[in-house]
Tab-separated table of C-alpha atoms in Angstrom:
chain	number	residue	atom	x	y	z
A	56	UNK	CA	-0.096	0.049	-0.161
A	57	UNK	CA	2.797	2.304	0.893
A	58	UNK	CA	4.729	1.547	-2.028
A	59	UNK	CA	1.519	1.949	-4.477
A	60	UNK	CA	1.561	5.555	-2.428
A	61	UNK	CA	5.133	5.982	-3.096
A	62	UNK	CA	4.758	5.231	-6.840
A	63	UNK	CA	1.852	7.832	-7.459
A	64	UNK	CA	3.708	10.484	-5.518
A	65	UNK	CA	6.567	9.309	-8.357
A	66	UNK	CA	4.437	9.332	-11.311
A	67	UNK	CA	2.786	12.658	-10.319
A	68	UNK	CA	3.931	15.834	-11.413
A	69	UNK	CA	6.262	16.285	-9.097
A	70	UNK	CA	8.111	14.052	-10.315
A	71	UNK	CA	11.935	14.951	-11.738
A	72	UNK	CA	11.313	18.253	-10.239
A	73	UNK	CA	14.611	19.797	-9.215
A	74	UNK	CA	15.406	19.218	-12.989
A	75	UNK	CA	12.554	20.806	-14.213
A	76	UNK	CA	12.891	23.725	-11.454
A	77	UNK	CA	16.041	24.551	-12.593
A	78	UNK	CA	15.195	24.825	-16.138
A	79	UNK	CA	12.486	27.093	-15.112
A	80	UNK	CA	14.738	28.575	-12.716
A	81	UNK	CA	16.513	29.438	-15.925
A	82	UNK	CA	14.464	30.591	-18.280
A	83	UNK	CA	13.075	32.959	-15.372
A	84	UNK	CA	16.236	34.169	-14.425
A	85	UNK	CA	17.060	35.296	-17.472
A	86	UNK	CA	15.986	39.050	-16.726
A	87	UNK	CA	17.893	39.078	-13.583
A	88	UNK	CA	21.232	37.567	-15.357
A	89	UNK	CA	20.401	40.065	-18.297
A	90	UNK	CA	22.533	43.125	-16.833
A	91	UNK	CA	25.582	40.532	-16.133
A	92	UNK	CA	25.811	37.916	-18.920
A	93	UNK	CA	26.291	38.828	-23.038
A	94	UNK	CA	23.577	37.549	-25.018
A	95	UNK	CA	25.886	35.491	-26.593
A	96	UNK	CA	25.827	33.214	-23.806
A	97	UNK	CA	22.372	34.191	-22.166
A	98	UNK	CA	20.053	33.495	-25.558
A	99	UNK	CA	21.432	30.078	-26.144
A	100	UNK	CA	20.989	29.287	-22.023
A	101	UNK	CA	17.530	30.115	-22.051
A	102	UNK	CA	16.591	28.258	-25.311
A	103	UNK	CA	18.405	25.230	-23.996
A	104	UNK	CA	16.812	25.453	-20.249
A	105	UNK	CA	13.337	26.421	-22.259
A	106	UNK	CA	13.886	23.000	-24.368
A	107	UNK	CA	14.553	21.061	-20.961
A	108	UNK	CA	11.610	22.566	-19.262
A	109	UNK	CA	9.401	21.470	-21.893
A	110	UNK	CA	10.268	18.278	-23.031
A	111	UNK	CA	10.785	16.013	-19.841
A	112	UNK	CA	13.137	13.169	-22.028
A	113	UNK	CA	15.604	15.889	-22.834
A	114	UNK	CA	15.384	17.342	-19.129
A	115	UNK	CA	16.943	13.964	-17.786
A	116	UNK	CA	19.463	13.436	-20.655
A	117	UNK	CA	23.036	14.234	-19.370
A	118	UNK	CA	23.948	15.880	-22.670
A	119	UNK	CA	21.093	19.010	-22.050
A	120	UNK	CA	23.304	19.753	-18.576
A	121	UNK	CA	26.590	19.463	-20.364
A	122	UNK	CA	25.472	21.861	-22.556
A	123	UNK	CA	24.373	23.843	-20.078
A	124	UNK	CA	26.875	23.427	-17.576
A	125	UNK	CA	28.891	24.445	-20.123
A	126	UNK	CA	27.276	27.330	-21.384
A	127	UNK	CA	27.217	28.875	-17.823
A	128	UNK	CA	30.681	28.146	-16.771
A	129	UNK	CA	31.864	30.216	-19.982
A	130	UNK	CA	29.370	32.762	-18.970
A	131	UNK	CA	30.119	32.710	-15.681
A	132	UNK	CA	33.923	33.342	-16.055
A	133	UNK	CA	33.313	36.175	-19.082
A	134	UNK	CA	33.742	39.089	-16.589
A	135	UNK	CA	33.102	37.135	-12.949
A	136	UNK	CA	33.282	40.207	-11.461
A	137	UNK	CA	29.954	41.694	-11.214
A	138	UNK	CA	28.191	38.509	-10.993
A	139	UNK	CA	26.287	37.303	-7.527
A	140	UNK	CA	26.457	34.480	-6.105
A	141	UNK	CA	23.686	32.698	-6.952
A	142	UNK	CA	25.038	33.030	-10.314
A	143	UNK	CA	27.717	30.772	-9.441
A	144	UNK	CA	24.874	28.541	-7.565
A	145	UNK	CA	23.331	28.095	-10.797
A	146	UNK	CA	26.552	26.728	-12.320
A	147	UNK	CA	27.000	24.198	-9.618
A	148	UNK	CA	23.619	23.523	-9.502
A	149	UNK	CA	23.783	22.465	-13.258
A	150	UNK	CA	26.973	20.645	-12.407
A	151	UNK	CA	25.148	18.436	-9.644
A	152	UNK	CA	22.305	17.976	-12.048
A	153	UNK	CA	24.949	16.635	-14.602
A	154	UNK	CA	26.336	13.880	-12.494
A	155	UNK	CA	22.734	12.970	-11.448
A	156	UNK	CA	21.231	12.660	-15.071
A	157	UNK	CA	24.636	11.021	-16.039
A	158	UNK	CA	23.877	7.880	-13.316
A	159	UNK	CA	20.472	7.714	-14.166
A	160	UNK	CA	21.603	6.553	-17.568
A	161	UNK	CA	24.347	4.378	-16.178
A	162	UNK	CA	22.892	3.096	-12.941
A	163	UNK	CA	19.335	2.758	-11.909
A	164	UNK	CA	16.751	5.924	-10.548
A	165	UNK	CA	17.425	4.784	-7.059
A	166	UNK	CA	20.992	5.570	-7.704
A	167	UNK	CA	20.180	8.647	-9.447
A	168	UNK	CA	17.577	9.944	-6.517
A	169	UNK	CA	20.233	9.108	-3.963
A	170	UNK	CA	22.860	11.055	-5.723
A	171	UNK	CA	20.527	14.253	-6.427
A	172	UNK	CA	19.452	13.920	-2.139
A	173	UNK	CA	22.973	13.963	-0.709
A	174	UNK	CA	24.680	16.298	-3.065
A	175	UNK	CA	21.645	18.529	-2.674
A	176	UNK	CA	22.029	18.080	1.091
A	177	UNK	CA	25.893	18.798	0.774
A	178	UNK	CA	25.355	21.749	-1.295
A	179	UNK	CA	22.607	23.421	1.148
A	180	UNK	CA	25.198	22.894	4.137
A	181	UNK	CA	28.357	24.070	2.367
A	182	UNK	CA	27.054	26.654	1.228
A	183	UNK	CA	25.392	27.548	4.584
A	184	UNK	CA	28.364	27.034	6.548
A	185	UNK	CA	30.537	29.144	3.740
A	186	UNK	CA	27.876	32.356	4.570
A	187	UNK	CA	28.334	31.825	8.454
A	188	UNK	CA	32.342	31.619	8.165
A	189	UNK	CA	31.952	35.023	6.328
A	190	UNK	CA	30.115	36.615	8.424
A	191	UNK	CA	31.912	35.540	11.444
A	192	UNK	CA	35.147	36.304	10.466
A	193	UNK	CA	33.923	39.970	9.502
A	194	UNK	CA	33.849	42.301	12.603
A	195	UNK	CA	31.745	44.908	10.855
A	196	UNK	CA	28.769	42.332	10.794
A	197	UNK	CA	29.699	40.693	14.278
A	198	UNK	CA	29.189	43.666	15.853
A	199	UNK	CA	25.980	44.609	13.838
A	200	UNK	CA	27.673	47.819	12.437
A	201	UNK	CA	26.684	46.010	8.723
A	202	UNK	CA	23.202	45.878	9.063
A	203	UNK	CA	23.031	49.627	11.277
A	204	UNK	CA	24.774	50.898	7.986
A	205	UNK	CA	21.814	49.625	5.890
A	206	UNK	CA	19.288	50.334	8.204
A	207	UNK	CA	20.621	54.175	8.711
A	208	UNK	CA	20.363	54.687	4.979
A	209	UNK	CA	17.743	52.212	4.072
A	210	UNK	CA	19.517	50.358	1.606
A	211	UNK	CA	17.895	46.730	2.510
A	212	UNK	CA	15.109	46.008	0.151
A	213	UNK	CA	12.688	46.475	2.807
A	214	UNK	CA	12.320	49.295	5.209
A	215	UNK	CA	12.615	47.593	8.398
A	216	UNK	CA	13.565	50.336	10.452
A	217	UNK	CA	11.176	52.595	9.054
A	218	UNK	CA	8.179	49.772	9.323
A	219	UNK	CA	9.230	49.299	13.069
A	220	UNK	CA	8.950	52.992	13.674
A	221	UNK	CA	12.542	53.182	14.423
A	222	UNK	CA	14.039	55.990	12.446
A	223	UNK	CA	12.061	59.415	10.966
A	224	UNK	CA	12.249	58.932	7.141
A	225	UNK	CA	13.804	62.593	7.465
A	226	UNK	CA	16.876	61.140	9.232
A	227	UNK	CA	17.566	58.420	6.421
A	228	UNK	CA	16.975	60.827	4.096
A	229	UNK	CA	19.523	63.288	5.429
A	230	UNK	CA	21.980	60.506	5.972
A	231	UNK	CA	21.478	59.489	2.081
A	232	UNK	CA	22.139	63.189	1.571
A	233	UNK	CA	25.501	62.454	3.715
A	234	UNK	CA	26.294	59.640	1.833
A	235	UNK	CA	26.119	61.356	-1.456
A	236	UNK	CA	28.226	63.821	0.121
A	237	UNK	CA	31.000	61.251	0.801
A	238	UNK	CA	30.939	59.646	-2.807
A	239	UNK	CA	30.776	62.823	-4.549
A	240	UNK	CA	32.466	65.406	-1.935
A	241	UNK	CA	35.968	64.948	-3.880
A	242	UNK	CA	34.751	67.388	-6.615
A	243	UNK	CA	33.942	70.122	-4.256
A	244	UNK	CA	36.651	72.128	-2.453
A	245	UNK	CA	36.719	70.831	0.725
A	246	UNK	CA	36.320	67.390	0.409
A	247	UNK	CA	35.536	65.068	3.402
A	248	UNK	CA	36.284	61.673	4.116
A	249	UNK	CA	34.087	61.122	6.707
A	250	UNK	CA	30.318	61.901	7.169
A	251	UNK	CA	28.542	61.179	10.428
A	252	UNK	CA	25.290	59.287	10.148
A	253	UNK	CA	22.490	59.770	12.981
A	254	UNK	CA	20.135	57.262	14.185
A	255	UNK	CA	18.371	56.343	17.477
A	256	UNK	CA	20.355	53.983	20.094
A	257	UNK	CA	17.316	51.482	19.139
A	258	UNK	CA	18.584	51.076	15.982
A	259	UNK	CA	21.947	49.616	17.033
A	260	UNK	CA	20.447	46.854	19.324
A	261	UNK	CA	18.009	45.747	16.003
A	262	UNK	CA	21.238	45.231	13.850
A	263	UNK	CA	23.173	43.372	16.860
A	264	UNK	CA	19.942	41.089	16.701
A	265	UNK	CA	19.892	40.953	12.942
A	266	UNK	CA	23.152	40.019	13.144
A	267	UNK	CA	22.745	37.360	15.247
A	268	UNK	CA	19.930	35.867	14.237
A	269	UNK	CA	21.031	35.811	11.022
A	270	UNK	CA	24.487	33.761	12.135
A	271	UNK	CA	22.162	31.192	14.135
A	272	UNK	CA	19.315	30.686	11.499
A	273	UNK	CA	22.270	30.018	8.779
A	274	UNK	CA	24.823	28.000	11.198
A	275	UNK	CA	21.323	25.709	12.276
A	276	UNK	CA	20.330	24.993	8.475
A	277	UNK	CA	24.336	24.161	7.447
A	278	UNK	CA	24.661	21.840	10.673
A	279	UNK	CA	21.629	20.104	10.228
A	280	UNK	CA	22.253	19.845	6.095
A	281	UNK	CA	25.777	18.229	6.983
A	282	UNK	CA	25.168	16.423	10.071
A	283	UNK	CA	25.099	12.160	9.415
A	284	UNK	CA	21.770	10.735	8.919
A	285	UNK	CA	21.770	8.318	11.515
A	286	UNK	CA	19.006	6.161	11.758
A	287	UNK	CA	15.817	4.920	13.169
A	288	UNK	CA	14.095	7.652	15.226
A	289	UNK	CA	16.691	10.057	14.704
A	290	UNK	CA	16.890	9.875	10.806
A	291	UNK	CA	13.217	10.959	10.967
A	292	UNK	CA	13.750	13.640	13.127
A	293	UNK	CA	16.366	15.024	11.089
A	294	UNK	CA	14.455	14.520	7.746
A	295	UNK	CA	11.946	16.945	9.145
A	296	UNK	CA	14.351	19.173	11.004
A	297	UNK	CA	16.323	20.084	8.022
A	298	UNK	CA	13.421	20.945	5.725
A	299	UNK	CA	10.993	23.022	7.941
A	300	UNK	CA	14.717	25.013	8.931
A	301	UNK	CA	15.244	25.639	5.670
A	302	UNK	CA	11.601	27.068	5.346
A	303	UNK	CA	11.948	28.866	8.429
A	304	UNK	CA	15.023	30.272	6.707
A	305	UNK	CA	13.823	30.979	3.601
A	306	UNK	CA	10.598	32.535	4.680
A	307	UNK	CA	12.134	34.689	7.251
A	308	UNK	CA	15.171	36.018	5.478
A	309	UNK	CA	13.386	36.865	2.239
A	310	UNK	CA	11.002	38.749	3.918
A	311	UNK	CA	13.566	41.267	4.656
A	312	UNK	CA	15.920	40.540	1.503
A	313	UNK	CA	13.526	39.181	-0.956
A	314	UNK	CA	16.878	38.025	-3.305
A	315	UNK	CA	14.725	35.688	-5.676
A	316	UNK	CA	17.634	34.363	-7.611
A	317	UNK	CA	19.170	32.679	-5.011
A	318	UNK	CA	15.754	31.758	-3.185
A	319	UNK	CA	15.039	29.513	-6.369
A	320	UNK	CA	18.539	28.109	-5.873
A	321	UNK	CA	17.919	27.293	-2.626
A	322	UNK	CA	14.321	25.793	-3.249
A	323	UNK	CA	15.752	24.148	-6.028
A	324	UNK	CA	18.121	22.254	-3.658
A	325	UNK	CA	15.485	21.459	-1.321
A	326	UNK	CA	13.483	19.944	-3.636
A	327	UNK	CA	16.291	18.028	-4.764
A	328	UNK	CA	17.001	17.308	-1.391
A	329	UNK	CA	13.855	15.295	-1.246
A	330	UNK	CA	14.561	12.843	-4.248
A	331	UNK	CA	14.715	9.925	-2.335
A	332	UNK	CA	11.105	10.474	-0.448
A	333	UNK	CA	7.748	11.650	-1.315
A	334	UNK	CA	7.067	14.123	1.128
A	335	UNK	CA	4.709	17.190	1.252
A	336	UNK	CA	8.017	19.364	1.438
A	337	UNK	CA	8.364	19.241	-2.250
A	338	UNK	CA	5.060	21.005	-3.010
A	339	UNK	CA	5.993	23.525	0.127
A	340	UNK	CA	9.538	24.302	-1.982
A	341	UNK	CA	7.502	24.576	-4.973
A	342	UNK	CA	5.233	27.147	-3.948
A	343	UNK	CA	7.832	28.744	-1.896
A	344	UNK	CA	9.342	29.363	-5.665
A	345	UNK	CA	6.946	29.883	-7.819
A	346	UNK	CA	4.745	32.142	-5.840
A	347	UNK	CA	6.318	33.502	-2.137
A	348	UNK	CA	9.630	34.543	-3.883
A	349	UNK	CA	7.871	35.874	-7.219
A	350	UNK	CA	5.266	38.266	-5.028
A	351	UNK	CA	7.827	39.356	-2.573
A	352	UNK	CA	9.578	40.706	-5.306
A	353	UNK	CA	6.926	42.029	-6.775
A	354	UNK	CA	5.455	43.902	-4.020
A	355	UNK	CA	7.904	47.128	-3.769
A	356	UNK	CA	7.794	46.700	-0.026
A	357	UNK	CA	6.472	44.004	1.433
A	358	UNK	CA	7.265	44.678	5.208
A	359	UNK	CA	4.273	47.327	5.774
A	360	UNK	CA	1.853	44.441	4.016
A	361	UNK	CA	1.904	43.254	7.764
B	218	UNK	CA	19.486	-9.982	-6.770
B	219	UNK	CA	17.225	-9.839	-9.059
B	220	UNK	CA	16.780	-7.114	-11.761
B	221	UNK	CA	13.832	-5.739	-10.012
B	222	UNK	CA	15.529	-5.837	-6.965
B	223	UNK	CA	18.632	-3.775	-8.167
B	224	UNK	CA	16.616	-1.380	-10.011
B	225	UNK	CA	14.230	-0.485	-6.941
B	226	UNK	CA	17.530	-0.591	-4.476
B	227	UNK	CA	20.033	0.578	-6.877
B	228	UNK	CA	23.749	-0.869	-8.437
B	229	UNK	CA	26.063	1.444	-6.590
B	230	UNK	CA	27.079	1.123	-2.930
B	231	UNK	CA	26.283	4.278	-0.530
B	232	UNK	CA	29.777	5.379	-0.791
B	233	UNK	CA	30.059	5.265	-4.183
B	234	UNK	CA	26.639	7.344	-4.108
B	235	UNK	CA	28.303	9.628	-1.845
B	236	UNK	CA	31.540	9.994	-4.374
B	237	UNK	CA	29.162	10.915	-6.661
B	238	UNK	CA	27.671	13.247	-5.209
B	239	UNK	CA	30.415	14.912	-3.603
B	240	UNK	CA	32.235	15.632	-6.914
B	241	UNK	CA	29.920	18.922	-7.528
B	242	UNK	CA	30.015	19.591	-3.793
B	243	UNK	CA	34.283	19.649	-4.241
B	244	UNK	CA	33.889	22.516	-6.374
B	245	UNK	CA	31.526	24.734	-4.293
B	246	UNK	CA	34.286	24.290	-1.422
B	247	UNK	CA	37.529	24.890	-4.067
B	248	UNK	CA	35.563	27.794	-5.115
B	249	UNK	CA	34.765	29.021	-1.431
B	250	UNK	CA	38.187	28.666	-0.018
B	251	UNK	CA	39.637	30.888	-3.408
B	252	UNK	CA	37.476	33.209	-2.968
B	253	UNK	CA	37.768	33.675	0.728
B	254	UNK	CA	41.685	33.646	0.563
B	255	UNK	CA	41.461	36.122	-2.618
B	256	UNK	CA	38.811	38.459	-0.456
B	257	UNK	CA	41.321	38.610	2.541
B	258	UNK	CA	44.613	38.852	0.136
B	259	UNK	CA	43.544	41.483	-1.759
B	260	UNK	CA	41.090	43.870	-2.868
B	261	UNK	CA	38.130	41.710	-4.053
B	262	UNK	CA	35.121	42.356	-2.266
B	263	UNK	CA	33.653	39.393	-0.090
B	264	UNK	CA	30.238	40.102	-1.841
B	265	UNK	CA	31.343	38.421	-5.400
B	266	UNK	CA	33.514	36.027	-6.620
B	267	UNK	CA	30.990	33.002	-5.423
B	268	UNK	CA	32.306	32.593	-1.880
B	269	UNK	CA	28.778	33.518	-0.150
B	270	UNK	CA	29.988	36.434	1.296
B	271	UNK	CA	26.948	38.544	0.470
B	272	UNK	CA	25.644	40.623	2.942
B	273	UNK	CA	28.866	39.988	5.450
B	274	UNK	CA	30.282	43.227	5.037
B	275	UNK	CA	29.769	46.940	4.210
B	276	UNK	CA	32.364	46.745	1.537
B	277	UNK	CA	30.297	45.527	-1.401
B	278	UNK	CA	30.428	46.791	-4.734
B	279	UNK	CA	27.642	49.938	-4.700
B	280	UNK	CA	29.706	51.182	-1.932
B	281	UNK	CA	33.167	51.337	-3.684
B	282	UNK	CA	33.822	55.110	-5.033
B	283	UNK	CA	35.739	55.860	-8.246
B	284	UNK	CA	37.031	59.328	-8.254
B	285	UNK	CA	38.825	60.262	-11.662
B	286	UNK	CA	41.516	63.312	-12.254
B	287	UNK	CA	42.256	64.778	-15.130
B	288	UNK	CA	45.540	66.613	-15.774
B	289	UNK	CA	44.979	69.558	-17.901
B	290	UNK	CA	47.619	72.392	-18.609
B	291	UNK	CA	49.780	70.799	-15.718
B	292	UNK	CA	46.789	70.969	-13.403
B	293	UNK	CA	44.883	68.146	-11.663
B	294	UNK	CA	41.326	68.376	-11.754
B	295	UNK	CA	38.528	66.186	-10.085
B	296	UNK	CA	35.718	64.985	-12.617
B	297	UNK	CA	32.698	63.089	-12.231
B	298	UNK	CA	32.696	59.680	-13.434
B	299	UNK	CA	31.032	59.804	-16.527
B	300	UNK	CA	27.888	57.440	-16.985
B	301	UNK	CA	29.601	56.086	-20.179
B	302	UNK	CA	31.623	53.996	-17.968
B	303	UNK	CA	28.943	52.718	-15.755
B	304	UNK	CA	29.404	49.251	-17.220
B	305	UNK	CA	32.820	48.888	-17.106
B	306	UNK	CA	32.668	50.396	-13.637
B	307	UNK	CA	30.302	47.656	-12.564
B	308	UNK	CA	33.242	45.025	-13.759
B	309	UNK	CA	36.302	47.123	-12.104
B	310	UNK	CA	35.001	47.753	-8.722
B	311	UNK	CA	33.987	44.659	-7.153
B	312	UNK	CA	38.285	43.518	-8.000
B	313	UNK	CA	39.746	47.148	-8.363
B	314	UNK	CA	43.523	45.616	-8.610
B	315	UNK	CA	46.464	48.387	-9.310
B	316	UNK	CA	46.716	46.823	-12.723
B	317	UNK	CA	42.782	46.855	-13.267
B	318	UNK	CA	42.567	50.123	-12.428
B	319	UNK	CA	45.322	51.723	-14.350
B	320	UNK	CA	44.148	49.775	-17.574
B	321	UNK	CA	40.590	51.907	-16.497
B	322	UNK	CA	42.502	54.907	-16.734
B	323	UNK	CA	43.907	54.357	-20.154
B	324	UNK	CA	40.724	53.620	-21.243
B	325	UNK	CA	39.076	57.191	-19.949
B	326	UNK	CA	42.556	58.853	-21.322
B	327	UNK	CA	41.311	57.469	-24.984
B	328	UNK	CA	38.002	58.974	-24.510
B	329	UNK	CA	37.578	62.651	-26.104
B	330	UNK	CA	36.748	64.821	-23.759
B	331	UNK	CA	35.349	68.714	-23.196
B	332	UNK	CA	35.409	71.788	-21.121
B	333	UNK	CA	32.529	73.211	-20.058
B	334	UNK	CA	32.131	76.035	-17.296
B	335	UNK	CA	35.210	74.868	-15.875
B	336	UNK	CA	34.456	71.257	-16.083
B	337	UNK	CA	35.966	68.525	-18.284
B	338	UNK	CA	33.650	65.928	-19.051
B	339	UNK	CA	33.611	62.816	-21.434
B	340	UNK	CA	31.891	62.715	-24.570
B	341	UNK	CA	29.749	60.082	-25.243
B	342	UNK	CA	31.074	58.009	-28.205
B	343	UNK	CA	27.531	56.488	-28.759
B	344	UNK	CA	25.871	57.684	-31.505
B	345	UNK	CA	22.422	59.439	-30.688
B	346	UNK	CA	23.254	59.814	-27.244
B	347	UNK	CA	23.124	63.052	-25.756
B	348	UNK	CA	26.655	63.575	-24.143
B	349	UNK	CA	27.108	63.538	-20.046
B	350	UNK	CA	27.358	67.065	-18.673
B	351	UNK	CA	28.763	66.640	-15.197
B	352	UNK	CA	29.327	69.882	-13.014
B	353	UNK	CA	31.968	69.849	-10.742
B	354	UNK	CA	29.883	69.928	-7.845
B	355	UNK	CA	29.031	67.093	-5.321
B	356	UNK	CA	25.307	67.238	-6.722
B	357	UNK	CA	24.182	63.822	-8.669
B	358	UNK	CA	25.244	64.421	-12.461
B	359	UNK	CA	22.506	65.330	-15.056
B	360	UNK	CA	22.520	64.828	-18.754
B	361	UNK	CA	22.674	67.646	-20.914
B	362	UNK	CA	24.077	69.667	-23.999
B	363	UNK	CA	27.559	69.666	-24.303
B	364	UNK	CA	29.049	73.079	-25.510
B	365	UNK	CA	32.969	73.675	-25.269
B	366	UNK	CA	36.048	73.203	-26.816
B	367	UNK	CA	37.990	69.787	-26.672
B	368	UNK	CA	40.375	69.058	-24.222
B	369	UNK	CA	42.909	66.505	-24.613
B	370	UNK	CA	44.025	65.515	-20.830
B	371	UNK	CA	47.538	64.895	-20.147
B	372	UNK	CA	47.393	62.390	-17.593
B	373	UNK	CA	44.546	60.601	-15.610
B	374	UNK	CA	44.503	59.340	-11.858
B	375	UNK	CA	42.061	57.253	-10.781
B	376	UNK	CA	41.429	56.627	-7.208
B	377	UNK	CA	38.930	53.765	-5.642
B	378	UNK	CA	37.863	53.940	-2.304
B	379	UNK	CA	35.584	51.863	-0.244
B	380	UNK	CA	33.316	52.653	2.217
B	381	UNK	CA	33.568	51.817	6.439
B	382	UNK	CA	31.475	52.106	9.064
B	383	UNK	CA	31.872	52.457	12.742
B	384	UNK	CA	28.997	52.838	15.393
B	385	UNK	CA	29.533	55.310	17.982
B	386	UNK	CA	27.792	55.279	20.979
B	387	UNK	CA	24.614	57.230	19.887
B	388	UNK	CA	22.993	54.754	17.442
B	389	UNK	CA	24.711	56.292	14.043
B	390	UNK	CA	28.345	56.502	13.113
B	391	UNK	CA	30.758	57.504	11.473
B	392	UNK	CA	30.809	56.299	7.244
B	393	UNK	CA	34.542	56.775	6.293
B	394	UNK	CA	36.227	56.308	2.414
B	395	UNK	CA	39.173	54.702	2.620
B	396	UNK	CA	41.581	54.190	-0.516
B	397	UNK	CA	41.666	50.842	-2.166
B	398	UNK	CA	43.542	51.191	-5.187
B	399	UNK	CA	44.865	54.009	-7.837
B	400	UNK	CA	45.629	53.648	-11.476
B	401	UNK	CA	47.488	56.572	-13.536
B	402	UNK	CA	47.573	56.944	-17.452
B	403	UNK	CA	49.819	59.529	-18.862
B	404	UNK	CA	49.749	60.559	-22.792
B	405	UNK	CA	52.825	60.154	-24.398
B	406	UNK	CA	54.677	63.589	-25.234
B	407	UNK	CA	55.040	63.211	-28.908
B	408	UNK	CA	50.732	62.414	-29.217
B	409	UNK	CA	50.143	65.418	-26.663
B	410	UNK	CA	52.371	67.974	-29.017
B	411	UNK	CA	50.914	66.319	-32.244
B	412	UNK	CA	47.184	66.939	-30.719
B	413	UNK	CA	48.175	70.485	-29.795
B	414	UNK	CA	49.823	70.983	-33.391
B	415	UNK	CA	45.944	69.630	-34.728
């Protein structure tokens, strides 16, 4: 009975979702990548991804992932300096799906799903740990100064300080003006090398809380996804803890900073980590990717909704 | 094990499955290691380079500043960075090594410059686009019509700065700029004299 249920899940529309998802991401992210990738690379990337998206047989074929991976690598290193981390992550994902597709061709579906699940899990863990290492080795993050600066000039995508009523918009405007003076003051007769940004003391506490909250959540996701699988009950708890923590991270982080491109990649990895097991986490990750993240990106200031 | 069982359970051992899964993950780790070391030993911003250092520091591309100085008639004058170079700046600012800054300054030196109301600005070479007029003032540059005589700068010095923020006890703090790199390009003396004769 359980096996029948599993087969129904596997035969449903959620089958091969990570590959489908990544093809869709490549097509959807093309607009975001337009600024950094030359059309000579971007057009074939979108075309190949679109073929993969529309034709199931193609997206399970390792050759399509070879082409996509090569195109993405070449495009990435054609002026890599301004490219965002999620554009690197797309390349890693293409590489992972290339390995997975090839294993599916040479070995069995069970082998393919296992490699996809383990690879997605490790990749999620490693990238979260990398993010935590960066944050823990940067003094202005640990002290909360990075978030404080962003809050003082309102450079976060969502006006957190304004939403919480911590900073007067006039103060923000003055701080932004001071920043412009620092950037362009060298054209004047009295260039300054420092300017004072003003803000209430409560903002500092908020910034410190945000910094340590970020470290805590990212470290939790990283550790959970890299933790050995165990057996029995602990294995089941760990399975749920990982996905719940990743969903919690995505919801709480992208409410404040809706970096849709990165969120899509995380959703694809989240789906990949569920490859061996039919589970409701799959539609949840799908919903995050196709509803939650795009809505956040479209709504100008989602912090104000609530 | 029969064929069906093999299909269901797979042919690969757990160790081999992990080895295959480790291949792309090893690439992630390697790129992170290279980016982490590079960002700590050079001028690469932690936000870029694929090491997942975004949102870890104030020092990101948009908080880096490029300040060009032209040498005209032996006198150095600061000028606003012309909008023409926006795309190139997006590539320079995340990783402004002295060599790359110098190459950028050389590229700027090749442009046509005009003087207007005491300010030298680069003439856009793009057809159909009005040249940018940049005032020697700290306000944001505005587009407009360029009038004035062409100028051949003798040299261009490009300074690249980064922003740092230090909080004080009040809830605010000091935003400071610190120089990261400098590039310098000089027009050869023979080219300069030829231009003057023309």
